């Protein structure tokens, strides 16, 4: 048994869960008319209602005791102070510096981590300058035409973040620019992204922290061939490329002009990097001013995370609720349902954020864990989700804690927004209250927990707050579970096996299933 599951706070919660298990939320509401108000919290543009959860005041007291036992506040401070909280790679995790506006980050005197603000500011200024120049029509391709078709080539954190930002900032974006994304090694992805684009006007952003990711380099080569087929293979083709990477030498060696290479750093994890030049596609589309608002929103949530007491700390509360169900109700998954179509990329971004950060089996001290770590994160935009998987949420045999993200107001027409709100709130209510019926197959058991996050209209400042909220939730959850959320050792082995298969090496050392399958697939068929 690990120290954590044997700890006083953990054992108290395990005992308390047995008391909570049989309670019905609808009875808790009936007995306490102030419940909804008491179990809610506002931070800037976000109002969190966490009353539809299997919790009482005692539950929260015990959960906050777990947070204190885990020194959660100290971990938060360590991250902001530039300590090497990424202990397996001996690195700091300073994605919060990307949106800081203070003179020095980390603050003066913080355990020797150098001030990163000069390089952050310089990189941001260069990215903004490129965006302004391109938006002004002054960046021209090999044939002299202004570049206005932007294609981001990246995967994981080099795709999901910029893709999410570009869609979520659609209404602030310059509609004369076309933005496309290609992530998959499958040529169909890039082919679809290039459909209808003009090679003379297309800029490719090669986004890769390592500049070694096979999918991205394959797509970059195919992109160059697509240009060459139309424009001829001339040195001037390099004007159709930019790169965002931590390995500038590799990007330059590939053929990206030095002035078009934007830095990333090893103290920012890929899944936390969209606030840097990794977000270049969104900076170009929406413009520097709106991107600055996005950064300001994230910065506001940073202040809240760092300064709010645990009991009024939104990321900490979301993290505690996640652990409460995952570890003590043994739920397996957690659903994210943004009732905003411009947040349709949010679940996919949140999947990498949560599951690449906390999908671990060993704690930060290298000890195997004997408790659940990250739940499986999934979801999609509402209302279509209601016509897809809500049946399972309402009547299935599994408890699936759910986050509803709901617009409190919108730029669209009121009727449309009203429809979204009505549906989202109705779903959360029905999940909690359930419904009696004469026929068994019509009975909804209810008592199914959800959080509801009301967000002011989806403008960049509110978007920045929302995304930073979930980044910090993941970091807080790692503190509670004694995990390092900033490495991803589990994804490396699969890549090396793929490389050895591709090179035809040691196939006899592969498992029999892989050998059998390979023998039936060209070009391995013998
Ligand atoms: O999935 C592993 C991973 O390293 C992610 O952490 C990262 O976001 C993605 O691959 C892409 O890596 P890169 O930006 O180096 O191409």
Short mmCIF file of C-alpha atoms and ligand atoms in Angstrom, two decimals:
data_model
loop_
_atom_site.label_atom_id
_atom_site.label_comp_id
_atom_site.label_asym_id
_atom_site.label_seq_id
_atom_site.Cartn_x
_atom_site.Cartn_y
_atom_site.Cartn_z
CA UNK A 1 0.00 0.00 0.00
CA UNK A 2 1.42 3.42 -0.89
CA UNK A 3 1.92 6.19 1.63
CA UNK A 4 -0.95 8.04 -0.05
CA UNK A 5 -3.64 5.38 0.33
CA UNK A 6 -2.49 4.75 3.88
CA UNK A 7 -2.52 8.47 4.70
CA UNK A 8 -5.05 9.91 7.18
CA UNK A 9 -6.78 12.15 4.62
CA UNK A 10 -7.13 9.34 2.09
CA UNK A 11 -8.43 6.84 4.63
CA UNK A 12 -10.93 9.40 5.96
CA UNK A 13 -12.27 9.96 2.45
CA UNK A 14 -12.54 6.21 1.81
CA UNK A 15 -14.57 5.82 4.99
CA UNK A 16 -16.68 8.89 4.19
CA UNK A 17 -17.51 7.62 0.71
CA UNK A 18 -19.37 4.68 2.24
CA UNK A 19 -21.59 7.21 3.98
CA UNK A 20 -22.11 9.31 0.87
CA UNK A 21 -22.74 6.41 -1.54
CA UNK A 22 -26.43 5.87 -0.65
CA UNK A 23 -27.34 9.56 -0.43
CA UNK A 24 -29.44 11.05 -3.25
CA UNK A 25 -28.44 14.51 -4.46
CA UNK A 26 -32.09 15.44 -4.92
CA UNK A 27 -32.60 14.82 -1.18
CA UNK A 28 -29.57 16.94 -0.34
CA UNK A 29 -31.04 19.80 -2.39
CA UNK A 30 -34.46 19.34 -0.75
CA UNK A 31 -32.90 19.54 2.70
CA UNK A 32 -30.74 22.57 1.92
CA UNK A 33 -32.15 25.40 -0.16
CA UNK A 34 -28.84 27.23 -0.04
CA UNK A 35 -26.88 24.34 -1.54
CA UNK A 36 -26.66 25.66 -5.12
CA UNK A 37 -25.46 29.05 -3.95
CA UNK A 38 -23.02 27.69 -1.40
CA UNK A 39 -21.47 25.23 -3.80
CA UNK A 40 -20.66 27.79 -6.45
CA UNK A 41 -17.70 30.01 -7.18
CA UNK A 42 -17.06 32.89 -9.56
CA UNK A 43 -13.66 33.78 -11.01
CA UNK A 44 -13.63 36.49 -13.66
CA UNK A 45 -15.70 35.35 -16.63
CA UNK A 46 -16.36 31.88 -15.22
CA UNK A 47 -19.10 30.86 -12.78
CA UNK A 48 -18.72 27.31 -11.46
CA UNK A 49 -21.73 25.51 -9.98
CA UNK A 50 -20.50 22.32 -8.30
CA UNK A 51 -23.70 21.64 -6.30
CA UNK A 52 -24.77 18.72 -8.49
CA UNK A 53 -22.11 16.50 -6.96
CA UNK A 54 -22.19 13.62 -4.47
CA UNK A 55 -20.78 15.83 -1.73
CA UNK A 56 -21.70 17.40 1.59
CA UNK A 57 -19.91 19.98 3.71
CA UNK A 58 -18.11 17.07 5.37
CA UNK A 59 -17.00 15.78 1.99
CA UNK A 60 -15.50 19.12 1.09
CA UNK A 61 -13.81 19.40 4.47
CA UNK A 62 -12.17 16.00 3.92
CA UNK A 63 -11.24 16.81 0.32
CA UNK A 64 -9.56 20.04 1.34
CA UNK A 65 -7.76 18.08 4.05
CA UNK A 66 -6.40 15.86 1.27
CA UNK A 67 -5.28 18.97 -0.62
CA UNK A 68 -3.49 20.24 2.48
CA UNK A 69 -1.93 16.86 3.16
CA UNK A 70 -0.61 16.90 -0.45
CA UNK A 71 0.89 20.38 0.10
CA UNK A 72 -1.05 21.51 -2.95
CA UNK A 73 -0.47 25.21 -2.31
CA UNK A 74 3.27 24.56 -1.96
CA UNK A 75 3.33 22.68 -5.29
CA UNK A 76 1.53 25.58 -6.97
CA UNK A 77 4.11 27.97 -5.58
CA UNK A 78 6.99 25.70 -6.62
CA UNK A 79 5.75 25.76 -10.21
CA UNK A 80 5.37 29.54 -10.30
CA UNK A 81 8.78 29.96 -8.65
CA UNK A 82 10.56 28.03 -11.39
CA UNK A 83 11.53 25.02 -9.30
CA UNK A 84 12.28 21.90 -11.33
CA UNK A 85 8.86 20.40 -10.68
CA UNK A 86 9.36 18.20 -13.74
CA UNK A 87 11.63 16.02 -11.64
CA UNK A 88 12.17 13.16 -14.10
CA UNK A 89 13.59 15.55 -16.71
CA UNK A 90 15.02 17.98 -14.12
CA UNK A 91 13.18 20.93 -15.67
CA UNK A 92 10.98 23.78 -14.58
CA UNK A 93 7.44 24.03 -15.96
CA UNK A 94 7.04 27.68 -16.88
CA UNK A 95 4.11 27.76 -19.33
CA UNK A 96 2.67 30.46 -17.03
CA UNK A 97 5.60 32.70 -18.03
CA UNK A 98 4.27 32.70 -21.60
CA UNK A 99 1.36 34.88 -20.48
CA UNK A 100 3.05 36.78 -17.64
CA UNK A 101 3.38 40.52 -17.79
CA UNK A 102 5.71 40.93 -14.85
CA UNK A 103 9.19 42.34 -15.25
CA UNK A 104 10.96 39.08 -14.38
CA UNK A 105 9.74 35.47 -14.38
CA UNK A 106 10.25 33.65 -12.15
CA UNK A 107 10.31 36.50 -9.66
CA UNK A 108 13.70 37.67 -8.51
CA UNK A 109 15.57 35.34 -6.25
CA UNK A 110 13.65 32.20 -7.14
CA UNK A 111 16.05 29.31 -6.71
CA UNK A 112 18.37 30.19 -9.55
CA UNK A 113 16.02 29.62 -12.48
CA UNK A 114 17.05 32.29 -14.97
CA UNK A 115 14.64 35.06 -15.92
CA UNK A 116 12.83 33.85 -19.05
CA UNK A 117 10.86 37.02 -19.74
CA UNK A 118 13.38 38.56 -22.18
CA UNK A 119 13.21 35.52 -24.48
CA UNK A 120 9.43 35.18 -24.04
CA UNK A 121 8.88 38.84 -24.94
CA UNK A 122 11.30 38.72 -27.87
CA UNK A 123 9.67 35.63 -29.35
CA UNK A 124 6.19 37.08 -28.88
CA UNK A 125 7.23 40.34 -30.54
CA UNK A 126 8.61 38.46 -33.55
CA UNK A 127 5.47 36.34 -33.86
CA UNK A 128 3.29 39.46 -33.63
CA UNK A 129 5.41 41.23 -36.22
CA UNK A 130 5.05 38.32 -38.64
CA UNK A 131 1.30 38.24 -38.03
CA UNK A 132 0.89 41.98 -38.59
CA UNK A 133 3.01 41.92 -41.74
CA UNK A 134 1.19 38.94 -43.18
CA UNK A 135 -2.24 40.34 -42.26
CA UNK A 136 -1.18 43.53 -44.04
CA UNK A 137 -0.52 41.54 -47.21
CA UNK A 138 3.20 42.28 -47.16
CA UNK A 139 4.50 38.75 -46.94
CA UNK A 140 4.73 37.35 -50.41
CA UNK A 141 5.46 33.92 -51.79
CA UNK A 142 7.92 32.79 -54.46
CA UNK A 143 5.78 34.29 -57.24
CA UNK A 144 5.18 37.59 -55.43
CA UNK A 145 1.62 36.97 -54.30
CA UNK A 146 0.60 37.78 -50.70
CA UNK A 147 0.40 34.73 -48.46
CA UNK A 148 -3.11 34.26 -47.08
CA UNK A 149 -3.56 30.49 -46.79
CA UNK A 150 -2.01 29.24 -43.56
CA UNK A 151 -1.43 25.51 -42.95
CA UNK A 152 -0.23 24.35 -39.52
CA UNK A 153 1.74 21.10 -39.67
CA UNK A 154 2.07 19.60 -36.19
CA UNK A 155 0.69 16.92 -33.89
CA UNK A 156 -0.21 16.63 -30.21
CA UNK A 157 0.50 19.88 -28.41
CA UNK A 158 1.79 21.34 -31.69
CA UNK A 159 -1.65 20.85 -33.22
CA UNK A 160 -4.43 20.52 -30.64
CA UNK A 161 -3.81 23.86 -28.95
CA UNK A 162 -3.47 26.01 -32.07
CA UNK A 163 -6.40 24.16 -33.64
CA UNK A 164 -8.55 24.84 -30.58
CA UNK A 165 -7.54 28.51 -30.46
CA UNK A 166 -8.13 29.04 -34.17
CA UNK A 167 -11.67 27.68 -33.99
CA UNK A 168 -12.51 29.30 -30.66
CA UNK A 169 -11.27 32.70 -31.94
CA UNK A 170 -13.06 32.28 -35.27
CA UNK A 171 -15.27 35.29 -34.70
CA UNK A 172 -12.26 37.52 -34.02
CA UNK A 173 -10.37 36.23 -37.04
CA UNK A 174 -9.73 37.81 -40.44
CA UNK A 175 -12.05 35.96 -42.77
CA UNK A 176 -9.83 36.77 -45.76
CA UNK A 177 -7.29 34.32 -44.33
CA UNK A 178 -7.75 30.57 -44.70
CA UNK A 179 -6.50 28.41 -41.83
CA UNK A 180 -6.00 24.67 -42.15
CA UNK A 181 -4.38 21.99 -39.95
CA UNK A 182 -2.76 18.66 -40.76
CA UNK A 183 -1.50 16.34 -38.03
CA UNK A 184 -1.81 12.74 -39.21
CA UNK A 185 0.90 10.79 -41.03
CA UNK A 186 -1.95 9.62 -43.28
CA UNK A 187 -1.52 11.69 -46.48
CA UNK A 188 -5.31 12.07 -46.55
CA UNK A 189 -5.04 14.62 -43.74
CA UNK A 190 -2.71 16.97 -45.59
CA UNK A 191 -4.46 16.31 -48.90
CA UNK A 192 -7.75 17.41 -47.36
CA UNK A 193 -6.10 20.44 -45.75
CA UNK A 194 -4.65 21.52 -49.11
CA UNK A 195 -7.90 21.15 -50.98
CA UNK A 196 -8.74 24.45 -52.63
CA UNK A 197 -5.57 26.23 -51.48
CA UNK A 198 -3.39 28.24 -53.85
CA UNK A 199 0.29 27.18 -53.67
CA UNK A 200 1.35 30.73 -54.58
CA UNK A 201 -0.41 32.06 -51.49
CA UNK A 202 0.20 29.30 -48.95
CA UNK A 203 2.39 29.52 -45.82
CA UNK A 204 3.21 26.32 -43.96
CA UNK A 205 3.96 26.51 -40.22
CA UNK A 206 6.04 23.49 -39.19
CA UNK A 207 5.26 23.24 -35.47
CA UNK A 208 7.42 20.72 -33.69
CA UNK A 209 9.22 21.20 -30.39
CA UNK A 210 11.72 18.44 -31.18
CA UNK A 211 11.65 18.84 -34.98
CA UNK A 212 11.90 15.04 -35.10
CA UNK A 213 8.24 13.98 -35.05
CA UNK A 214 7.76 11.62 -37.99
CA UNK A 215 4.24 12.73 -38.87
CA UNK A 216 5.16 16.39 -38.97
CA UNK A 217 8.37 15.98 -40.96
CA UNK A 218 6.57 13.71 -43.43
CA UNK A 219 3.85 16.30 -43.90
CA UNK A 220 6.43 19.07 -44.24
CA UNK A 221 8.20 17.19 -47.01
CA UNK A 222 4.92 16.51 -48.78
CA UNK A 223 3.99 20.17 -48.42
CA UNK A 224 7.23 21.20 -50.05
CA UNK A 225 6.64 18.72 -52.89
CA UNK A 226 3.14 20.16 -53.34
CA UNK A 227 4.61 23.65 -53.69
CA UNK A 228 7.40 22.47 -56.01
CA UNK A 229 4.95 20.66 -58.26
CA UNK A 230 3.19 23.95 -58.86
CA UNK A 231 5.90 26.59 -58.49
CA UNK A 232 9.05 24.68 -59.42
CA UNK A 233 11.64 23.54 -56.92
CA UNK A 234 13.48 26.80 -56.32
CA UNK A 235 15.22 28.18 -53.21
CA UNK A 236 12.49 30.83 -53.06
CA UNK A 237 10.10 28.13 -51.85
CA UNK A 238 11.56 28.68 -48.38
CA UNK A 239 9.50 31.86 -48.14
CA UNK A 240 6.43 29.60 -47.89
CA UNK A 241 7.62 28.15 -44.59
CA UNK A 242 7.89 29.10 -40.93
CA UNK A 243 8.84 26.85 -38.04
CA UNK A 244 8.13 26.80 -34.32
CA UNK A 245 10.61 24.59 -32.52
CA UNK A 246 13.07 24.17 -29.66
CA UNK A 247 15.66 22.88 -32.15
CA UNK A 248 16.30 25.86 -34.40
CA UNK A 249 19.34 24.19 -35.98
CA UNK A 250 17.23 21.30 -37.27
CA UNK A 251 14.63 23.68 -38.67
CA UNK A 252 17.30 25.74 -40.40
CA UNK A 253 18.90 22.58 -41.74
CA UNK A 254 15.53 21.55 -43.13
CA UNK A 255 15.38 24.78 -45.09
CA UNK A 256 13.34 27.22 -43.00
CA UNK A 257 14.85 30.73 -43.15
CA UNK A 258 16.32 31.83 -39.80
CA UNK A 259 14.00 34.84 -39.61
CA UNK A 260 10.99 32.52 -39.86
CA UNK A 261 12.04 30.18 -37.03
CA UNK A 262 10.28 30.88 -33.74
CA UNK A 263 11.55 29.34 -30.51
CA UNK A 264 10.03 26.93 -28.04
CA UNK A 265 11.79 25.97 -24.84
CA UNK A 266 12.32 22.82 -22.82
CA UNK A 267 10.65 24.46 -19.80
CA UNK A 268 7.32 24.41 -21.63
CA UNK A 269 5.63 21.08 -22.25
CA UNK A 270 4.08 20.62 -25.69
CA UNK A 271 0.55 20.28 -24.26
CA UNK A 272 1.05 23.56 -22.35
CA UNK A 273 2.62 25.48 -25.26
CA UNK A 274 -0.17 27.12 -27.25
CA UNK A 275 0.47 30.45 -25.47
CA UNK A 276 3.88 30.59 -27.19
CA UNK A 277 4.65 30.83 -30.89
CA UNK A 278 3.01 27.40 -31.16
CA UNK A 279 -0.16 29.49 -31.30
CA UNK A 280 1.21 31.37 -34.35
CA UNK A 281 -1.62 30.25 -36.63
CA UNK A 282 -4.13 31.77 -34.22
CA UNK A 283 -2.02 34.93 -33.81
CA UNK A 284 -2.08 35.36 -37.58
CA UNK A 285 -5.79 34.65 -37.90
CA UNK A 286 -7.09 36.67 -34.93
CA UNK A 287 -4.31 39.23 -34.71
CA UNK A 288 -1.94 40.18 -31.86
CA UNK A 289 -4.47 42.32 -29.97
CA UNK A 290 -6.93 39.45 -29.53
CA UNK A 291 -4.09 37.05 -28.69
CA UNK A 292 -2.97 39.51 -26.02
CA UNK A 293 -6.50 39.35 -24.56
CA UNK A 294 -6.27 35.57 -24.54
CA UNK A 295 -2.98 35.80 -22.62
CA UNK A 296 -4.53 38.31 -20.20
CA UNK A 297 -7.37 35.91 -19.47
CA UNK A 298 -4.97 33.07 -18.74
CA UNK A 299 -2.92 35.42 -16.58
CA UNK A 300 -6.02 36.28 -14.53
CA UNK A 301 -6.59 32.57 -13.86
CA UNK A 302 -2.90 32.22 -12.93
CA UNK A 303 -3.32 34.86 -10.25
CA UNK A 304 -6.43 33.10 -8.97
CA UNK A 305 -4.72 29.70 -8.88
CA UNK A 306 -1.71 31.08 -7.07
CA UNK A 307 -3.52 33.30 -4.60
CA UNK A 308 -7.01 31.93 -3.88
CA UNK A 309 -7.40 29.86 -0.71
CA UNK A 310 -7.97 26.17 -1.43
CA UNK A 311 -11.66 26.41 -0.49
CA UNK A 312 -12.20 29.14 -3.10
CA UNK A 313 -9.72 27.87 -5.67
CA UNK A 314 -11.51 26.82 -8.86
CA UNK A 315 -8.78 24.57 -10.37
CA UNK A 316 -8.25 22.90 -7.00
CA UNK A 317 -11.99 22.23 -6.59
CA UNK A 318 -12.23 20.69 -10.06
CA UNK A 319 -9.18 18.56 -9.28
CA UNK A 320 -10.57 17.40 -5.93
CA UNK A 321 -13.89 16.43 -7.51
CA UNK A 322 -12.03 14.46 -10.17
CA UNK A 323 -10.08 12.53 -7.53
CA UNK A 324 -13.24 12.05 -5.42
CA UNK A 325 -14.98 10.11 -8.20
CA UNK A 326 -11.98 8.47 -9.80
CA UNK A 327 -10.39 7.19 -6.58
CA UNK A 328 -13.35 6.79 -4.24
CA UNK A 329 -16.27 5.98 -6.58
CA UNK A 330 -13.92 4.14 -8.94
CA UNK A 331 -15.35 5.92 -11.96
CA UNK A 332 -13.29 5.33 -15.08
CA UNK A 333 -14.00 8.32 -17.28
CA UNK A 334 -14.87 12.00 -17.19
CA UNK A 335 -16.90 13.74 -19.91
CA UNK A 336 -16.38 17.31 -21.12
CA UNK A 337 -19.37 18.82 -22.90
CA UNK A 338 -18.88 22.34 -24.21
CA UNK A 339 -22.27 23.70 -25.29
CA UNK A 340 -20.47 26.04 -27.71
CA UNK A 341 -19.65 24.77 -31.20
CA UNK A 342 -16.62 27.06 -31.36
CA UNK A 343 -15.23 24.97 -28.46
CA UNK A 344 -15.63 21.74 -30.42
CA UNK A 345 -11.85 21.16 -30.28
CA UNK A 346 -11.79 21.58 -26.48
CA UNK A 347 -12.35 17.88 -25.58
CA UNK A 348 -9.52 16.71 -27.87
CA UNK A 349 -7.13 19.33 -26.45
CA UNK A 350 -8.18 18.42 -22.90
CA UNK A 351 -7.58 14.72 -23.62
CA UNK A 352 -3.89 15.27 -24.24
CA UNK A 353 -3.67 17.79 -21.40
CA UNK A 354 -5.14 15.38 -18.83
CA UNK A 355 -4.09 11.97 -20.07
CA UNK A 356 -0.56 12.75 -21.23
CA UNK A 357 0.01 14.62 -17.95
CA UNK A 358 -1.59 12.28 -15.41
CA UNK A 359 -2.01 8.99 -17.28
CA UNK A 360 0.76 7.56 -15.16
CA UNK A 361 1.31 4.35 -13.14
CA UNK A 362 4.31 5.52 -11.14
CA UNK A 363 4.34 8.42 -8.72
CA UNK A 364 6.88 11.26 -8.75
CA UNK A 365 9.10 9.25 -6.38
CA UNK A 366 9.24 6.36 -8.84
CA UNK A 367 6.92 4.14 -6.79
CA UNK A 368 4.14 2.16 -8.52
CA UNK A 369 0.78 3.66 -7.56
CA UNK A 370 -1.99 1.61 -5.94
CA UNK A 371 -4.70 4.15 -6.75
CA UNK A 372 -6.31 5.38 -9.98
CA UNK A 373 -4.60 8.28 -11.71
CA UNK A 374 -6.04 10.21 -14.66
CA UNK A 375 -9.58 9.22 -15.69
CA UNK A 376 -10.20 8.71 -19.39
CA UNK A 377 -11.17 12.12 -20.69
CA UNK A 378 -13.71 12.28 -23.51
CA UNK A 379 -16.55 14.40 -24.79
CA UNK A 380 -17.85 16.48 -27.63
CA UNK A 381 -19.86 19.62 -28.17
CA UNK A 382 -23.47 19.81 -27.02
CA UNK A 383 -26.22 19.70 -28.25
CA UNK A 384 -25.12 16.96 -30.77
CA UNK A 385 -23.75 14.92 -27.85
CA UNK A 386 -27.36 14.48 -26.67
CA UNK A 387 -28.08 12.55 -29.83
CA UNK A 388 -25.03 10.38 -29.50
CA UNK A 389 -24.02 9.21 -26.00
CA UNK A 390 -26.29 10.89 -23.44
CA UNK A 391 -28.33 7.68 -23.31
CA UNK A 392 -25.39 6.04 -21.53
CA UNK A 393 -24.96 9.03 -19.25
CA UNK A 394 -28.61 8.84 -18.14
CA UNK A 395 -29.32 5.09 -18.05
CA UNK A 396 -26.02 3.30 -18.45
CA UNK A 397 -24.40 1.23 -15.71
CA UNK A 398 -21.45 3.61 -15.35
CA UNK A 399 -21.15 6.79 -13.35
CA UNK A 400 -19.61 9.44 -15.63
CA UNK A 401 -18.84 12.77 -13.95
CA UNK A 402 -19.50 15.47 -16.51
CA UNK A 403 -18.49 19.11 -17.03
CA UNK A 404 -21.01 21.26 -18.89
CA UNK A 405 -19.49 24.44 -20.33
CA UNK A 406 -22.31 26.85 -21.08
CA UNK A 407 -22.42 30.36 -22.60
CA UNK A 408 -23.87 32.94 -20.22
CA UNK A 409 -24.29 35.33 -23.13
CA UNK A 410 -23.31 35.31 -26.75
CA UNK A 411 -22.76 37.51 -29.77
CA UNK A 412 -25.18 35.35 -31.66
CA UNK A 413 -28.92 35.67 -31.58
CA UNK A 414 -30.46 35.28 -28.13
CA UNK A 415 -32.77 32.48 -29.24
CA UNK A 416 -29.86 30.28 -30.26
CA UNK A 417 -27.99 30.91 -27.06
CA UNK A 418 -31.20 30.29 -25.11
CA UNK A 419 -31.55 26.90 -26.80
CA UNK A 420 -28.00 25.92 -25.81
CA UNK A 421 -28.48 27.01 -22.21
CA UNK A 422 -31.85 25.30 -21.84
CA UNK A 423 -30.48 22.03 -23.14
CA UNK A 424 -27.27 22.07 -21.12
CA UNK A 425 -29.00 22.90 -17.84
CA UNK A 426 -31.77 20.41 -18.53
CA UNK A 427 -29.24 17.63 -19.08
CA UNK A 428 -27.42 18.38 -15.84
CA UNK A 429 -30.72 18.53 -13.98
CA UNK A 430 -32.01 15.26 -15.44
CA UNK A 431 -28.74 13.52 -14.64
CA UNK A 432 -29.06 14.61 -11.05
CA UNK A 433 -32.80 14.16 -10.40
CA UNK A 434 -33.45 11.14 -12.58
CA UNK A 435 -37.04 10.23 -13.43
CA UNK A 436 -39.48 7.64 -12.12
CA UNK A 437 -41.62 5.69 -14.61
CA UNK A 438 -44.02 2.75 -14.66
CA UNK A 439 -41.96 0.84 -17.20
CA UNK A 440 -38.48 -0.10 -15.96
CA UNK A 441 -36.86 0.84 -19.26
CA UNK A 442 -38.07 4.40 -18.83
CA UNK A 443 -36.64 4.88 -15.33
CA UNK A 444 -33.69 7.26 -15.05
CA UNK A 445 -31.76 6.48 -11.84
CA UNK A 446 -30.39 10.01 -11.48
CA UNK A 447 -27.78 10.87 -8.85
CA UNK A 448 -25.30 11.37 -11.70
CA UNK A 449 -22.88 14.20 -10.93
CA UNK A 450 -21.93 17.16 -13.06
CA UNK A 451 -20.28 20.56 -12.81
CA UNK A 452 -21.67 23.47 -14.76
CA UNK A 453 -19.31 26.23 -15.85
CA UNK A 454 -21.04 29.36 -17.12
CA UNK A 455 -18.68 31.34 -19.30
CA UNK A 456 -19.30 34.91 -20.47
CA UNK A 457 -19.49 35.08 -24.24
CA UNK A 458 -16.65 33.18 -25.89
CA UNK A 459 -14.27 36.08 -26.36
CA UNK A 460 -10.48 35.72 -25.99
CA UNK A 461 -10.14 36.86 -22.36
CA UNK A 462 -12.77 34.39 -21.15
CA UNK A 463 -11.27 31.69 -23.37
CA UNK A 464 -7.85 32.25 -21.82
CA UNK A 465 -9.33 31.91 -18.35
CA UNK A 466 -11.12 28.68 -19.26
CA UNK A 467 -8.09 26.99 -20.82
CA UNK A 468 -5.75 28.04 -18.01
CA UNK A 469 -8.36 26.76 -15.54
CA UNK A 470 -8.07 23.26 -16.97
CA UNK A 471 -4.27 23.42 -17.21
CA UNK A 472 -4.16 24.28 -13.51
CA UNK A 473 -6.77 21.63 -12.66
CA UNK A 474 -4.45 19.01 -14.17
CA UNK A 475 -1.47 20.35 -12.23
CA UNK A 476 -3.49 20.39 -9.00
CA UNK A 477 -4.71 16.84 -9.62
CA UNK A 478 -1.09 15.73 -10.09
CA UNK A 479 -0.20 17.31 -6.73
CA UNK A 480 -3.07 15.46 -5.06
CA UNK A 481 -1.93 12.16 -6.61
CA UNK A 482 1.82 12.75 -6.14
CA UNK A 483 2.46 12.62 -9.90
CA UNK A 484 4.79 14.48 -12.24
CA UNK A 485 2.39 15.91 -14.87
CA UNK A 486 5.16 17.29 -17.07
CA UNK A 487 6.81 14.24 -18.63
CA UNK A 488 5.39 11.66 -21.06
CA UNK A 489 7.74 8.69 -21.00
CA UNK A 490 4.97 6.30 -22.03
CA UNK A 491 4.73 7.57 -25.59
CA UNK A 492 8.38 6.95 -26.50
CA UNK A 493 8.42 3.11 -26.61
CA UNK A 494 5.64 2.86 -29.19
CA UNK A 495 7.51 5.25 -31.44
CA UNK A 496 10.70 3.15 -31.20
CA UNK A 497 8.83 -0.07 -32.06
CA UNK A 498 7.29 1.68 -35.08
CA UNK A 499 10.71 2.85 -36.19
CA UNK A 500 12.21 -0.63 -35.92
CA UNK A 501 9.30 -2.13 -37.90
CA UNK A 502 9.64 0.57 -40.51
CA UNK A 503 13.36 -0.17 -40.85
CA UNK A 504 12.60 -3.90 -41.11
CA UNK A 505 14.75 -4.52 -38.08
CA UNK A 506 14.38 -7.48 -35.73
CA UNK A 507 10.87 -8.31 -36.93
CA UNK A 508 11.53 -11.78 -35.59
CA UNK A 509 11.75 -10.20 -32.15
CA UNK A 510 8.24 -8.81 -32.50
CA UNK A 511 5.32 -10.58 -30.86
CA UNK A 512 3.67 -13.31 -32.96
CA UNK A 513 0.52 -11.26 -33.53
CA UNK A 514 2.46 -8.35 -35.02
CA UNK A 515 4.50 -10.72 -37.17
CA UNK A 516 1.35 -12.47 -38.37
CA UNK A 517 -0.39 -9.20 -39.15
CA UNK A 518 2.67 -7.80 -40.94
CA UNK A 519 2.86 -10.89 -43.11
CA UNK A 520 -0.59 -10.04 -44.45
CA UNK A 521 0.19 -6.40 -45.22
CA UNK A 522 2.18 -5.05 -48.14
CA UNK A 523 5.10 -4.52 -48.36
CA UNK A 524 5.89 -6.98 -45.57
CA UNK A 525 4.01 -9.78 -47.29
CA UNK A 526 6.59 -12.47 -48.14
O1 LIG B 1 2.87 12.67 -27.85
C1 LIG B 1 4.20 12.89 -27.54
C2 LIG B 1 4.57 14.29 -27.92
O2 LIG B 1 5.91 14.50 -27.58
C3 LIG B 1 3.69 15.36 -27.25
O3 LIG B 1 4.02 15.60 -25.93
C4 LIG B 1 3.94 16.52 -28.17
O4 LIG B 1 2.97 17.55 -28.01
C5 LIG B 1 3.83 15.82 -29.54
O5 LIG B 1 4.41 14.52 -29.32
C6 LIG B 1 4.50 16.55 -30.68
O6 LIG B 1 5.86 16.71 -30.36
P1 LIG B 1 6.69 17.81 -31.21
O7 LIG B 1 6.07 19.15 -30.90
O8 LIG B 1 8.10 17.68 -30.70
O9 LIG B 1 6.57 17.47 -32.67
#
